[in-house]
Each structure stands twice: as structure tokens, then as C-alpha cells.
Amino acid sequence: MTIQLDEKLDPIYRDVLRRNPGELEFHQAVREVLETLGPVLVKYPEFAEKKIIQRICEPERQIIFRIPWQDDTGEIQINRGFRVQFNSALGPYKGGMRFHPSVYLGIIKFLGFEQIFKNALTGMPIGGGKGGSDFDPKGKSDSEVMRFCQSLMTELYRSLGEYTDVPAGDIGVGGREIGYMFGQYKRIVNRYESGVFTGKGLNWGGSLVRTEATGYGTVFFVNEMLKTRGDSLDGKTVVVSGSGNVAIYAIEKCVELGAKVIACSDSAGFIVDENGLDLNLIKRIKEVERRRIKVYADEVKHARYIEGNNIWSLPCQVALPCATQNELNGKDAALLVKNGCIAVAEGANMPTTPEGIQIFQAAKIAYGPGKAANAGGVATSALEMQQNASRDSWTFEYTEKRLQDIMVGIHRNVYETSEEFGMPGNYVAGANIYGFIKVARAMTAMGLI
Ligand code: NDP
Ligand code: 2IT
């Protein structure tokens, strides 16, 4: 059952469908936001008058380009690159680069659109953007990845800048890829512009805690949601999907806060370790050896590996989807609720389908959408930019405290907004409305932009 759109918003949504055919994930992300904005237009009719929503749904600029490169056998490969510069009302475009074979314009636009509101929620001076390529890093050598990144940057450099557009990592893009892209940027512009990328290495302008930030932030957020219900993560059983950057550091912080994480996954299957996952082993398998999560069950005899994406059938009290979009559907959500799940926080972007979200909300469990729950990553990117601008570097403890304060603040603002608009505890509405109003006010102040 789909939620009816407000009569002012329905034509806007239909226009988005008409103007962006075939971009299903973008449609889904826009619809989820529009479903919550009805009461905002009642309270602030000037936003409707000034067509703020229509303007926000249209990216300021979209760049699509050819990335030719040569593989190790000498064969020429051609990929497609994207950078969608969605909204710069609050600051330079900011958002990650995703390398995955599924990437097409509809995915980059959904991610860029979400990023506008997420970045507004952080309270930091950053606008929204996203980029990527249909390049598949799996099975590629280091030199292939380097040549690909150099070719990508040979085109994209002209669109970036510390005051213009600041990329970072996402799926398939970590420290290695940021290094290759930053290196090529530096070479072309002949300037050491640290603030043009975040997620840099620690000895060349990176920030402590950036690697951990998204996963840690998601766990801080879920803990805040539990606190509003007089509860905490201590002693909880947790299931985390994915085993990449976000998943690994979500697991780490869960354990630090006294929870037991029994499962994680990759796109082929999932592992279950009822004693609690051995995180050092996971880090070795994924971060050092870049192998499949299946290897865990070869090394830990009491652990099980199960093929497929049925991870949400495992009973748990807290579920943290940290892999990819639409990885948790209505059936999964119903099963989680039935099995006693009380809280879900999204480390990934849009991992829960619209049906799944409705089921969580109807069951009144604590459900934190990605744009609030995973905002710690980009918030710490903004802290990296701050350190770069002042040519300073902060300690781990200080930076983590800043991250935690930001997540507590996001939770508070989102919760209070949900109360103000008569939907207490609806974090979807709270996040969308708070982020939207902030951007809408800035756009209004700046005239017709
Ligand atoms: P990584 O590339 O480090 O890890 C991605 C993980 O998700 C891997 O385990 C991967 O499995 C799995 N995965 C990816 N695509 C699919 C798919 N189509 N189906 C099933 N599993 C899949 O990426 P991150 O950890 O950085 O990103 C994970 C999520 O978090 C994404 O949604 C991203 O947008 C979001 N995010 C990331 C932030 C960051 O700072 N990195 C910040 C905020 C959100 P496999 O190896 O088999 O592909
Ligand atoms: O989705 C996201 O927020 C990210 N991939 C991180 C973006 C960033 O600029 O740090």
C-alpha cells in the first residue's frame, strides 16, 4: 500500500517521474521525502510559492563522462563516470564516489538527493552531491585501479575544488582509491589542495576517526533512539549486513557498547557466529586480504556460512543494514519484527524498501533512516575539511567526541521535529522536514537560484 501524496505534492512527483524516466531509485528517494513534506507547506506556504521543492528535485549540474583505461593485459576498457552536483545552498557539493557495476545515473541521483538533507542535518557547511562509475573494482589489480582512478580524475578534476565540490568514499571507494584520485588531481592542478577530498590517508591530510565515523555514528544514533525508550545497546543481540567500511566499524562500536554482533554479510552470503563475531579476523579478511566473508567460516569452526541474502531471518533485537539500497524488504521487515527486533538504524543509504519502512513504523519500533543514522561519515568529512583549512590535526579522542556530539544533536533535532509536526518518534518525517527547512531557508535567502 503506497502512502497518498498531498495534493500540492502529487503533481511535483509526477513531474519528477516524467523528467527522469527509468531512474527508479531516484523516484523512490524523492517520493519518500515528498510523503513527509505536506505539513511543511501548510506551515511555510512561501516554500510552495517559491517552488523550492521543484528546484531541490532538479540537480544544479550533472556531469557524465567517458573513462577509458587499459587493463593489465593491454586491453582497452571503457567505463562511464558521473558526478551529480545536486545542491550548494549550504556549502560546496559534498558526497562520496561509488564504484560498482550497478551504477547508473538513477543511483547517483538518489544518493545525491539524499545527501542534500543528510548534510543539512549534520549542521556543517556542506551542500549535497554524489558521483561514481560502473567500474567493478572486484578482481582488479592495484595498478588497474590506479590507472582507472587517474583516467577518471583527468576528466573530473575540472569540476572539483575545496570551495566547489569535495568527493569522498562510498561503495568500492576507500583509502586506496582516494589516494589515487587525489594524487592525479594534485598533479594536474599543481596545487596541494587538501580540502578537495576527504577520507585521505592519515599522513597526508586525512582525519583520525573518518574511517570509523559512519559505522560509529550509526551505533551512536541507535543508542540515542534506544535511550528515548529507557533502553540501551548493552546486552543486545545485533545483526549487521555488509562487511565493508560501514559494517566493520558499526560492529566495533556495538561491541564497545556491550552488544553482541552475531552476523554480517557480503553480496554472496552471510556468516553467523553465535559467540559474537571475531572483528580482528573480519578486518584481516576484508581490509588486508580483500577476500570474501565466506572465509570466516573456514577459519572459525563453530561459525556458519549461508549463501544468499537471508540475513534478516536471524532473530536479533537490533538490525543495522550497512550494505546497499533496497537490501531489506517488506518480508524481511515483518520477520525482524516477529522475531523481536526493537530497533533498526541504517548505516547504508536507503537499504529499507518503502514496504519495509511502513512495517517498522506500524510496529512502532525505533527506525532511524540513513540520512540521519549514517550522517556521521559525512559529518566527520566536514571535520576533516575543518582540520585541512586550519592546517591542524586533532586527536582520536577529540574527533570522536565531536562525532558523538553531532550524532546526539542530529537525533535530538530529528526527534524534536517529529514532535513539532505531530508525529513523535517518526524519524523519517523528522529527518526530512528538518533537513528540508534548513536548505529551503538558505535557498530563499539567496534569491532565485
Ligand atoms: P564498502 O564497499 O566498503 O562495502 C560494501 C558492502 O556492502 C560489502 O560487504 C558489499 O559486498 C556489500 N554490497 C555492496 N553492494 C551490494 C549489493 N548490490 N548487494 C549486496 N551486498 C552489497 O562500502 P561502504 O561500507 O562504504 O558502504 C556501505 C553502505 O553505506 C552504502 O549504502 C553506502 O552508500 C553507505 N554509506 C557509506 C558511507 C561511508 O562513509 N563509506 C557514509 C554513509 C553511507 P560485496 O563485497 O560482495 O560487494
Ligand atoms: O553516503 C555518504 O554520506 C558517504 N558516502 C560519505 C560522503 C562524504 O563526503 O564523506
Short mmCIF file of C-alpha atoms and ligand atoms in Angstrom, two decimals:
data_model
loop_
_atom_site.label_atom_id
_atom_site.label_comp_id
_atom_site.label_asym_id
_atom_site.label_seq_id
_atom_site.Cartn_x
_atom_site.Cartn_y
_atom_site.Cartn_z
CA MET A 1 0.00 0.00 0.00
CA THR A 2 1.54 3.32 -1.03
CA ILE A 3 1.03 6.47 1.01
CA GLN A 4 -1.12 9.08 -0.74
CA LEU A 5 0.77 12.25 -1.63
CA ASP A 6 -0.58 15.64 -0.59
CA GLU A 7 -2.47 17.36 -3.45
CA LYS A 8 0.25 20.03 -3.79
CA LEU A 9 2.99 17.41 -3.88
CA ASP A 10 1.47 14.85 -6.21
CA PRO A 11 1.97 16.96 -9.39
CA ILE A 12 5.56 17.67 -8.33
CA TYR A 13 6.21 13.95 -8.01
CA ARG A 14 4.57 13.20 -11.35
CA ASP A 15 6.78 15.81 -12.94
CA VAL A 16 9.87 14.16 -11.42
CA LEU A 17 8.76 10.82 -12.93
CA ARG A 18 8.21 12.43 -16.32
CA ARG A 19 11.50 14.33 -16.36
CA ASN A 20 13.67 11.44 -15.10
CA PRO A 21 12.38 8.30 -16.83
CA GLY A 22 13.73 4.93 -15.72
CA GLU A 23 15.58 6.28 -12.67
CA LEU A 24 13.78 4.06 -10.16
CA GLU A 25 15.98 4.64 -7.13
CA PHE A 26 15.80 8.40 -7.64
CA HIS A 27 11.99 8.21 -7.85
CA GLN A 28 11.94 6.19 -4.63
CA ALA A 29 14.15 8.65 -2.74
CA VAL A 30 12.13 11.67 -3.91
CA ARG A 31 8.82 10.02 -3.08
CA GLU A 32 9.94 9.17 0.45
CA VAL A 33 10.82 12.83 1.08
CA LEU A 34 7.68 14.25 -0.56
CA GLU A 35 5.45 11.93 1.51
CA THR A 36 6.57 13.82 4.61
CA LEU A 37 6.56 17.44 3.40
CA GLY A 38 2.80 18.12 3.31
CA PRO A 39 2.65 19.73 6.78
CA VAL A 40 5.72 21.86 5.97
CA LEU A 41 3.94 23.56 3.06
CA VAL A 42 0.99 24.31 5.33
CA LYS A 43 3.24 25.95 7.90
CA TYR A 44 5.51 27.67 5.34
CA PRO A 45 3.42 28.49 2.23
CA GLU A 46 6.28 30.64 0.92
CA PHE A 47 8.27 27.49 0.11
CA ALA A 48 5.48 26.37 -2.25
CA GLU A 49 5.20 29.83 -3.77
CA LYS A 50 8.93 29.90 -4.49
CA LYS A 51 8.87 26.36 -5.90
CA ILE A 52 11.63 25.28 -3.53
CA ILE A 53 10.73 21.57 -3.80
CA GLN A 54 10.71 21.60 -7.60
CA ARG A 55 14.09 23.34 -7.54
CA ILE A 56 15.56 20.90 -5.00
CA CYS A 57 14.48 17.94 -7.16
CA GLU A 58 16.47 19.25 -10.13
CA PRO A 59 20.27 18.90 -9.74
CA GLU A 60 22.23 22.13 -10.18
CA ARG A 61 24.60 20.31 -12.55
CA GLN A 62 25.14 16.73 -13.80
CA ILE A 63 28.40 15.58 -15.34
CA ILE A 64 28.60 12.30 -17.29
CA PHE A 65 31.88 11.32 -18.91
CA ARG A 66 33.92 8.61 -20.60
CA ILE A 67 36.65 6.84 -18.61
CA PRO A 68 38.98 4.95 -20.93
CA TRP A 69 41.75 2.85 -19.35
CA GLN A 70 43.95 -0.12 -20.14
CA ASP A 71 43.83 -3.36 -18.13
CA ASP A 72 46.86 -5.48 -17.24
CA THR A 73 46.61 -7.48 -20.46
CA GLY A 74 46.75 -4.27 -22.51
CA GLU A 75 43.10 -4.39 -23.49
CA ILE A 76 41.23 -1.10 -23.60
CA GLN A 77 38.27 -0.75 -21.21
CA ILE A 78 35.64 1.95 -21.20
CA ASN A 79 33.60 2.92 -18.17
CA ARG A 80 31.16 5.72 -17.52
CA GLY A 81 31.75 8.35 -14.84
CA PHE A 82 29.18 10.51 -13.05
CA ARG A 83 29.16 13.48 -10.73
CA VAL A 84 25.82 14.96 -9.80
CA GLN A 85 26.22 18.36 -8.14
CA PHE A 86 22.80 18.50 -6.57
CA ASN A 87 22.57 21.44 -4.22
CA SER A 88 25.09 24.01 -2.96
CA ALA A 89 22.84 26.22 -0.83
CA LEU A 90 24.63 25.26 2.39
CA GLY A 91 28.18 24.79 1.13
CA PRO A 92 30.30 23.13 -1.56
CA TYR A 93 28.84 19.93 -3.03
CA LYS A 94 29.87 17.10 -0.72
CA GLY A 95 29.39 13.38 -1.08
CA GLY A 96 31.11 10.15 -1.94
CA MET A 97 32.13 8.35 -5.11
CA ARG A 98 30.72 4.84 -5.67
CA PHE A 99 32.45 2.24 -7.87
CA HIS A 100 30.09 -0.65 -8.55
CA PRO A 101 28.87 -2.32 -11.77
CA SER A 102 25.26 -1.42 -10.90
CA VAL A 103 25.98 2.33 -11.00
CA TYR A 104 23.93 4.41 -13.44
CA LEU A 105 22.50 7.91 -13.31
CA GLY A 106 19.43 6.87 -11.26
CA ILE A 107 21.61 5.55 -8.41
CA ILE A 108 23.91 8.56 -8.32
CA LYS A 109 20.89 10.90 -8.33
CA PHE A 110 19.16 9.06 -5.48
CA LEU A 111 22.36 9.23 -3.46
CA GLY A 112 22.96 12.90 -4.30
CA PHE A 113 19.38 13.80 -3.42
CA GLU A 114 19.58 12.05 -0.03
CA GLN A 115 22.92 13.71 0.59
CA ILE A 116 21.37 17.21 0.47
CA PHE A 117 19.18 16.52 3.51
CA LYS A 118 21.75 14.37 5.32
CA ASN A 119 24.40 17.06 5.02
CA ALA A 120 21.93 19.70 6.23
CA LEU A 121 21.25 17.52 9.29
CA THR A 122 24.94 17.46 10.26
CA GLY A 123 24.86 21.21 10.90
CA MET A 124 28.09 21.55 8.91
CA PRO A 125 28.54 23.93 5.93
CA ILE A 126 28.21 21.34 3.15
CA GLY A 127 25.90 21.01 0.15
CA GLY A 128 24.90 17.73 -1.49
CA GLY A 129 26.47 15.79 -4.35
CA LYS A 130 27.46 12.28 -5.32
CA GLY A 131 29.46 10.56 -8.03
CA GLY A 132 30.77 7.26 -9.21
CA SER A 133 31.26 4.84 -12.01
CA ASP A 134 30.07 1.46 -13.26
CA PHE A 135 33.68 0.26 -12.81
CA ASP A 136 33.89 -3.01 -10.84
CA PRO A 137 36.93 -3.00 -8.52
CA LYS A 138 36.47 -6.71 -7.69
CA GLY A 139 39.32 -8.80 -9.05
CA LYS A 140 41.24 -5.78 -10.38
CA SER A 141 44.94 -5.35 -9.61
CA ASP A 142 46.24 -2.30 -7.76
CA SER A 143 47.69 -0.92 -10.99
CA GLU A 144 44.38 -1.35 -12.82
CA VAL A 145 42.58 0.51 -10.04
CA MET A 146 45.24 3.23 -10.19
CA ARG A 147 45.00 3.67 -13.97
CA PHE A 148 41.23 3.77 -13.76
CA CYS A 149 41.28 6.40 -10.97
CA GLN A 150 43.80 8.52 -12.89
CA SER A 151 41.70 8.43 -16.03
CA LEU A 152 38.58 9.32 -14.09
CA MET A 153 40.30 12.28 -12.44
CA THR A 154 41.82 13.50 -15.71
CA GLU A 155 38.26 14.50 -16.61
CA LEU A 156 36.64 15.18 -13.23
CA TYR A 157 39.37 17.47 -11.80
CA ARG A 158 37.95 20.49 -13.66
CA SER A 159 34.65 20.20 -11.77
CA LEU A 160 36.13 19.89 -8.27
CA GLY A 161 37.72 22.23 -5.73
CA GLU A 162 37.72 22.75 -1.98
CA TYR A 163 35.11 25.52 -2.36
CA THR A 164 33.28 23.80 -5.23
CA ASP A 165 32.88 20.05 -4.87
CA VAL A 166 34.56 17.70 -2.40
CA PRO A 167 34.27 13.94 -3.07
CA ALA A 168 34.96 11.08 -0.63
CA GLY A 169 34.43 7.31 -0.50
CA ASP A 170 31.37 5.10 -0.79
CA ILE A 171 30.87 1.50 -2.01
CA GLY A 172 34.07 0.33 -3.71
CA VAL A 173 35.97 3.50 -2.85
CA GLY A 174 38.22 3.55 0.22
CA GLY A 175 41.62 4.94 1.17
CA ARG A 176 43.40 3.34 -1.79
CA GLU A 177 41.11 4.88 -4.41
CA ILE A 178 41.03 8.29 -2.68
CA GLY A 179 44.85 8.25 -2.75
CA TYR A 180 45.00 7.59 -6.50
CA MET A 181 42.33 10.21 -7.27
CA PHE A 182 43.86 12.86 -5.02
CA GLY A 183 47.33 12.17 -6.45
CA GLN A 184 46.14 12.74 -10.01
CA TYR A 185 44.18 15.86 -9.02
CA LYS A 186 47.26 17.33 -7.31
CA ARG A 187 49.39 16.59 -10.35
CA ILE A 188 47.00 18.26 -12.80
CA VAL A 189 46.24 21.42 -10.83
CA ASN A 190 49.79 21.74 -9.45
CA ARG A 191 48.43 22.62 -6.02
CA TYR A 192 48.29 20.72 -2.73
CA GLU A 193 44.62 21.35 -2.11
CA SER A 194 43.97 19.05 0.86
CA GLY A 195 40.35 20.13 1.26
CA VAL A 196 39.30 18.85 -2.18
CA PHE A 197 38.94 15.25 -0.95
CA THR A 198 38.06 13.63 2.35
CA GLY A 199 38.92 10.17 3.53
CA LYS A 200 42.60 10.87 2.85
CA GLY A 201 45.43 8.89 4.46
CA LEU A 202 46.46 9.95 7.96
CA ASN A 203 49.93 11.09 6.93
CA TRP A 204 48.72 13.26 4.03
CA GLY A 205 45.83 15.33 5.34
CA GLY A 206 43.33 12.72 6.48
CA SER A 207 41.46 12.88 9.76
CA LEU A 208 41.52 10.35 12.56
CA VAL A 209 38.08 8.74 13.03
CA ARG A 210 36.98 9.29 9.39
CA THR A 211 37.44 5.56 8.65
CA GLU A 212 35.36 4.61 11.68
CA ALA A 213 32.90 7.51 11.50
CA THR A 214 29.92 6.14 9.56
CA GLY A 215 29.72 2.87 11.48
CA TYR A 216 30.39 4.51 14.86
CA GLY A 217 27.89 7.26 14.11
CA THR A 218 25.16 4.77 13.19
CA VAL A 219 25.66 3.00 16.50
CA PHE A 220 25.64 6.28 18.47
CA PHE A 221 22.35 7.04 16.71
CA VAL A 222 20.73 3.70 17.51
CA ASN A 223 21.83 4.07 21.12
CA GLU A 224 20.15 7.50 21.29
CA MET A 225 16.94 6.04 19.86
CA LEU A 226 17.04 3.30 22.49
CA LYS A 227 17.65 5.89 25.24
CA THR A 228 14.37 7.66 24.39
CA ARG A 229 12.75 4.32 25.25
CA GLY A 230 14.67 3.94 28.50
CA ASP A 231 16.89 1.27 26.97
CA SER A 232 20.45 0.91 25.60
CA LEU A 233 22.61 -1.32 23.40
CA ASP A 234 24.14 -3.06 26.40
CA GLY A 235 23.46 -6.80 26.24
CA LYS A 236 21.58 -6.63 22.92
CA THR A 237 21.97 -9.14 20.08
CA VAL A 238 22.74 -7.35 16.83
CA VAL A 239 22.76 -8.33 13.15
CA VAL A 240 24.75 -6.16 10.71
CA SER A 241 24.56 -6.58 6.93
CA GLY A 242 27.57 -5.93 4.70
CA SER A 243 31.20 -6.36 5.74
CA GLY A 244 32.70 -3.22 4.24
CA ASN A 245 33.78 0.04 5.81
CA VAL A 246 30.46 0.93 7.43
CA ALA A 247 29.64 -2.58 8.66
CA ILE A 248 33.06 -3.21 10.22
CA TYR A 249 33.07 -0.06 12.36
CA ALA A 250 29.40 -0.46 13.28
CA ILE A 251 30.33 -3.90 14.65
CA GLU A 252 33.30 -2.40 16.51
CA LYS A 253 31.23 0.25 18.31
CA CYS A 254 28.38 -2.18 19.10
CA VAL A 255 30.86 -4.41 20.90
CA GLU A 256 32.35 -1.42 22.74
CA LEU A 257 28.87 -0.53 23.97
CA GLY A 258 28.26 -4.04 25.30
CA ALA A 259 26.25 -5.62 22.47
CA LYS A 260 26.87 -8.97 20.80
CA VAL A 261 27.02 -8.95 16.98
CA ILE A 262 26.26 -12.42 15.65
CA ALA A 263 26.21 -11.96 11.86
CA CYS A 264 27.41 -9.93 8.89
CA SER A 265 27.39 -10.48 5.12
CA ASP A 266 28.59 -9.68 1.63
CA SER A 267 26.69 -9.83 -1.66
CA ALA A 268 27.15 -13.62 -1.85
CA GLY A 269 26.06 -14.72 1.63
CA PHE A 270 26.35 -14.25 5.38
CA ILE A 271 28.23 -15.66 8.35
CA VAL A 272 26.75 -16.45 11.75
CA ASP A 273 28.85 -16.73 14.90
CA GLU A 274 26.64 -17.15 17.96
CA ASN A 275 29.63 -16.42 20.25
CA GLY A 276 29.94 -12.92 18.75
CA LEU A 277 31.93 -12.10 15.62
CA ASP A 278 35.73 -12.01 15.79
CA LEU A 279 36.25 -8.49 14.45
CA ASN A 280 40.03 -8.74 14.08
CA LEU A 281 39.56 -11.71 11.79
CA ILE A 282 36.95 -9.83 9.73
CA LYS A 283 39.29 -6.84 9.41
CA ARG A 284 42.08 -9.11 8.21
CA ILE A 285 39.86 -10.88 5.66
CA LYS A 286 38.20 -7.71 4.31
CA GLU A 287 40.66 -4.83 4.83
CA VAL A 288 44.00 -6.57 4.40
CA GLU A 289 43.38 -9.60 2.19
CA ARG A 290 40.31 -8.25 0.33
CA ARG A 291 38.68 -11.69 0.34
CA ARG A 292 35.06 -12.91 0.66
CA ILE A 293 33.29 -13.12 4.04
CA LYS A 294 32.84 -16.88 3.49
CA VAL A 295 36.50 -17.32 4.51
CA TYR A 296 35.47 -16.54 8.12
CA ALA A 297 33.60 -19.85 8.41
CA ASP A 298 36.64 -21.72 7.06
CA GLU A 299 38.75 -20.25 9.85
CA VAL A 300 36.24 -20.34 12.74
CA LYS A 301 34.96 -23.87 13.09
CA HIS A 302 31.80 -23.13 15.11
CA ALA A 303 30.69 -20.38 12.66
CA ARG A 304 28.28 -20.99 9.74
CA TYR A 305 28.27 -19.55 6.24
CA ILE A 306 24.93 -19.36 4.47
CA GLU A 307 24.63 -18.42 0.83
CA GLY A 308 22.08 -15.82 -0.24
CA ASN A 309 20.63 -12.68 1.34
CA ASN A 310 18.51 -14.19 4.08
CA ILE A 311 20.40 -12.48 6.90
CA TRP A 312 17.26 -10.75 8.23
CA SER A 313 15.75 -14.13 9.13
CA LEU A 314 18.17 -14.29 12.08
CA PRO A 315 16.47 -13.35 15.38
CA CYS A 316 18.00 -10.15 16.83
CA GLN A 317 16.97 -7.13 18.88
CA VAL A 318 18.84 -4.58 16.78
CA ALA A 319 19.33 -4.67 12.99
CA LEU A 320 21.84 -2.46 11.21
CA PRO A 321 21.63 -2.66 7.40
CA CYS A 322 25.06 -1.46 6.22
CA ALA A 323 25.38 -2.86 2.68
CA THR A 324 23.31 -1.26 -0.08
CA GLN A 325 19.95 0.14 -1.25
CA ASN A 326 16.80 -1.98 -1.04
CA GLU A 327 18.51 -4.85 0.77
CA LEU A 328 15.72 -5.16 3.36
CA ASN A 329 12.19 -5.62 2.00
CA GLY A 330 8.70 -5.91 3.49
CA LYS A 331 9.03 -9.62 4.11
CA ASP A 332 12.38 -9.12 5.89
CA ALA A 333 10.93 -6.30 8.00
CA ALA A 334 7.93 -8.42 9.04
CA LEU A 335 10.23 -11.27 10.03
CA LEU A 336 12.52 -8.98 12.05
CA VAL A 337 9.53 -7.55 13.94
CA LYS A 338 8.09 -11.02 14.54
CA ASN A 339 11.46 -12.20 15.89
CA GLY A 340 11.59 -9.42 18.48
CA CYS A 341 13.62 -6.68 16.78
CA ILE A 342 13.14 -3.34 18.58
CA ALA A 343 15.47 -1.01 16.69
CA VAL A 344 16.78 -0.55 13.14
CA ALA A 345 19.33 2.08 12.11
CA GLU A 346 20.50 2.41 8.53
CA GLY A 347 24.25 2.56 8.03
CA ALA A 348 23.62 2.17 4.30
CA ASN A 349 21.74 4.63 2.09
CA MET A 350 18.06 3.66 1.52
CA PRO A 351 18.56 -0.02 2.47
CA THR A 352 14.92 -0.49 3.51
CA THR A 353 12.22 -0.62 0.81
CA PRO A 354 9.10 1.56 1.24
CA GLU A 355 7.11 -1.54 2.31
CA GLY A 356 9.76 -2.37 4.90
CA ILE A 357 9.63 1.18 6.32
CA GLN A 358 5.84 1.01 6.65
CA ILE A 359 6.09 -2.27 8.55
CA PHE A 360 8.68 -0.88 11.00
CA GLN A 361 6.62 2.24 11.57
CA ALA A 362 3.35 0.34 12.02
CA ALA A 363 5.07 -1.92 14.58
CA LYS A 364 6.32 1.25 16.36
CA ILE A 365 9.88 0.00 16.61
CA ALA A 366 12.69 2.60 16.63
CA TYR A 367 13.55 3.10 12.97
CA GLY A 368 16.36 5.51 12.03
CA PRO A 369 16.60 6.30 8.29
CA GLY A 370 20.02 6.54 6.64
CA LYS A 371 20.05 10.27 6.15
CA ALA A 372 20.05 10.69 9.92
CA ALA A 373 21.65 7.45 11.12
CA ASN A 374 24.64 7.36 8.73
CA ALA A 375 25.35 11.12 8.70
CA GLY A 376 28.38 10.62 10.94
CA GLY A 377 30.54 9.73 7.93
CA VAL A 378 29.99 12.93 6.04
CA ALA A 379 29.98 14.95 9.27
CA THR A 380 33.48 13.69 10.01
CA SER A 381 34.43 14.51 6.42
CA ALA A 382 33.44 18.08 7.25
CA LEU A 383 35.65 17.84 10.36
CA GLU A 384 38.48 16.69 8.07
CA MET A 385 37.86 19.77 5.88
CA GLN A 386 37.95 21.93 9.01
CA GLN A 387 41.32 20.46 10.04
CA ASN A 388 42.66 20.93 6.50
CA ALA A 389 41.53 24.58 6.42
CA SER A 390 43.36 25.31 9.67
CA ARG A 391 46.34 23.06 8.77
CA ASP A 392 45.75 21.21 12.02
CA SER A 393 45.10 17.62 13.06
CA TRP A 394 43.09 16.60 16.06
CA THR A 395 43.42 13.61 18.38
CA PHE A 396 41.27 10.50 18.02
CA GLU A 397 39.51 11.19 21.33
CA TYR A 398 38.66 14.79 20.47
CA THR A 399 37.44 13.93 16.96
CA GLU A 400 35.34 11.03 18.19
CA LYS A 401 33.77 13.28 20.83
CA ARG A 402 32.88 15.79 18.10
CA LEU A 403 31.31 12.97 16.07
CA GLN A 404 29.33 11.73 19.06
CA ASP A 405 28.09 15.24 19.88
CA ILE A 406 27.00 15.67 16.26
CA MET A 407 25.06 12.37 16.27
CA VAL A 408 23.39 13.20 19.59
CA GLY A 409 22.47 16.60 18.14
CA ILE A 410 21.06 15.08 14.95
CA HIS A 411 18.99 12.64 16.98
CA ARG A 412 17.65 15.47 19.17
CA ASN A 413 16.81 17.76 16.23
CA VAL A 414 15.12 14.96 14.31
CA TYR A 415 13.14 13.78 17.32
CA GLU A 416 12.04 17.31 18.25
CA THR A 417 10.99 18.00 14.66
CA SER A 418 8.90 14.81 14.63
CA GLU A 419 7.18 16.05 17.81
CA GLU A 420 6.70 19.59 16.47
CA PHE A 421 4.92 18.22 13.40
CA GLY A 422 2.71 15.88 15.43
CA MET A 423 4.45 12.58 14.62
CA PRO A 424 6.60 11.87 17.71
CA GLY A 425 9.20 9.18 17.09
CA ASN A 426 8.76 9.25 13.29
CA TYR A 427 12.42 9.72 12.42
CA VAL A 428 11.71 9.64 8.67
CA ALA A 429 9.46 12.69 8.86
CA GLY A 430 11.70 14.41 11.40
CA ALA A 431 14.85 13.99 9.30
CA ASN A 432 13.25 15.00 6.02
CA ILE A 433 11.50 18.04 7.47
CA TYR A 434 14.46 19.32 9.49
CA GLY A 435 16.86 18.93 6.54
CA PHE A 436 14.42 20.38 4.05
CA ILE A 437 13.62 23.51 6.08
CA LYS A 438 17.29 24.28 6.54
CA VAL A 439 18.03 24.07 2.82
CA ALA A 440 14.79 25.84 1.86
CA ARG A 441 15.59 28.81 4.12
CA ALA A 442 19.06 29.16 2.62
CA MET A 443 17.69 28.95 -0.92
CA THR A 444 15.03 31.53 -0.13
CA ALA A 445 17.63 33.92 1.28
CA MET A 446 19.78 33.60 -1.84
CA GLY A 447 17.06 34.59 -4.28
CA LEU A 448 16.14 32.64 -7.38
CA ILE A 449 19.00 30.12 -7.59
P1 NDP B 1 32.12 -0.97 1.00
O1 NDP B 1 32.42 -1.06 -0.43
O2 NDP B 1 33.22 -0.83 1.98
O3 NDP B 1 31.25 -2.24 1.45
C1 NDP B 1 30.03 -2.52 0.86
C2 NDP B 1 29.47 -3.79 1.46
O4 NDP B 1 28.13 -3.94 1.01
C3 NDP B 1 30.22 -5.05 1.04
O5 NDP B 1 30.13 -6.01 2.05
C4 NDP B 1 29.44 -5.46 -0.21
O6 NDP B 1 29.55 -6.82 -0.53
C5 NDP B 1 28.03 -5.12 0.18
N1 NDP B 1 27.28 -4.80 -1.03
C6 NDP B 1 27.54 -3.83 -1.93
N2 NDP B 1 26.68 -3.86 -2.95
C7 NDP B 1 25.86 -4.87 -2.70
C8 NDP B 1 24.76 -5.42 -3.38
N3 NDP B 1 24.32 -4.90 -4.56
N4 NDP B 1 24.12 -6.47 -2.80
C9 NDP B 1 24.55 -6.99 -1.62
N5 NDP B 1 25.59 -6.51 -0.93
C10 NDP B 1 26.24 -5.49 -1.46
O7 NDP B 1 31.08 0.25 1.14
P2 NDP B 1 30.67 1.07 2.44
O8 NDP B 1 30.73 0.21 3.65
O9 NDP B 1 31.41 2.34 2.43
O10 NDP B 1 29.14 1.43 2.10
C11 NDP B 1 28.05 0.62 2.52
C12 NDP B 1 26.78 1.45 2.52
O11 NDP B 1 26.93 2.57 3.40
C13 NDP B 1 26.40 2.05 1.16
O12 NDP B 1 24.98 2.10 1.08
C14 NDP B 1 26.93 3.47 1.25
O13 NDP B 1 26.24 4.35 0.39
C15 NDP B 1 26.63 3.79 2.70
N6 NDP B 1 27.40 4.87 3.32
C16 NDP B 1 28.76 4.86 3.31
C17 NDP B 1 29.46 5.88 3.93
C18 NDP B 1 30.94 5.87 4.04
O14 NDP B 1 31.47 6.77 4.68
N7 NDP B 1 31.65 4.93 3.44
C19 NDP B 1 28.76 7.01 4.56
C20 NDP B 1 27.32 6.87 4.58
C21 NDP B 1 26.68 5.84 3.96
P3 NDP B 1 30.46 -7.29 -1.79
O15 NDP B 1 31.86 -7.08 -1.34
O16 NDP B 1 30.08 -8.70 -2.04
O17 NDP B 1 30.06 -6.38 -2.93
O1 2IT B 2 26.81 8.49 1.78
C1 2IT B 2 27.66 9.18 2.37
O2 2IT B 2 27.33 10.04 3.21
C2 2IT B 2 29.07 8.95 2.08
N1 2IT B 2 29.40 8.05 1.31
C3 2IT B 2 30.13 9.81 2.70
C4 2IT B 2 30.22 11.13 2.00
C5 2IT B 2 31.36 12.01 2.42
O3 2IT B 2 31.53 13.02 1.74
O4 2IT B 2 32.05 11.73 3.39
#
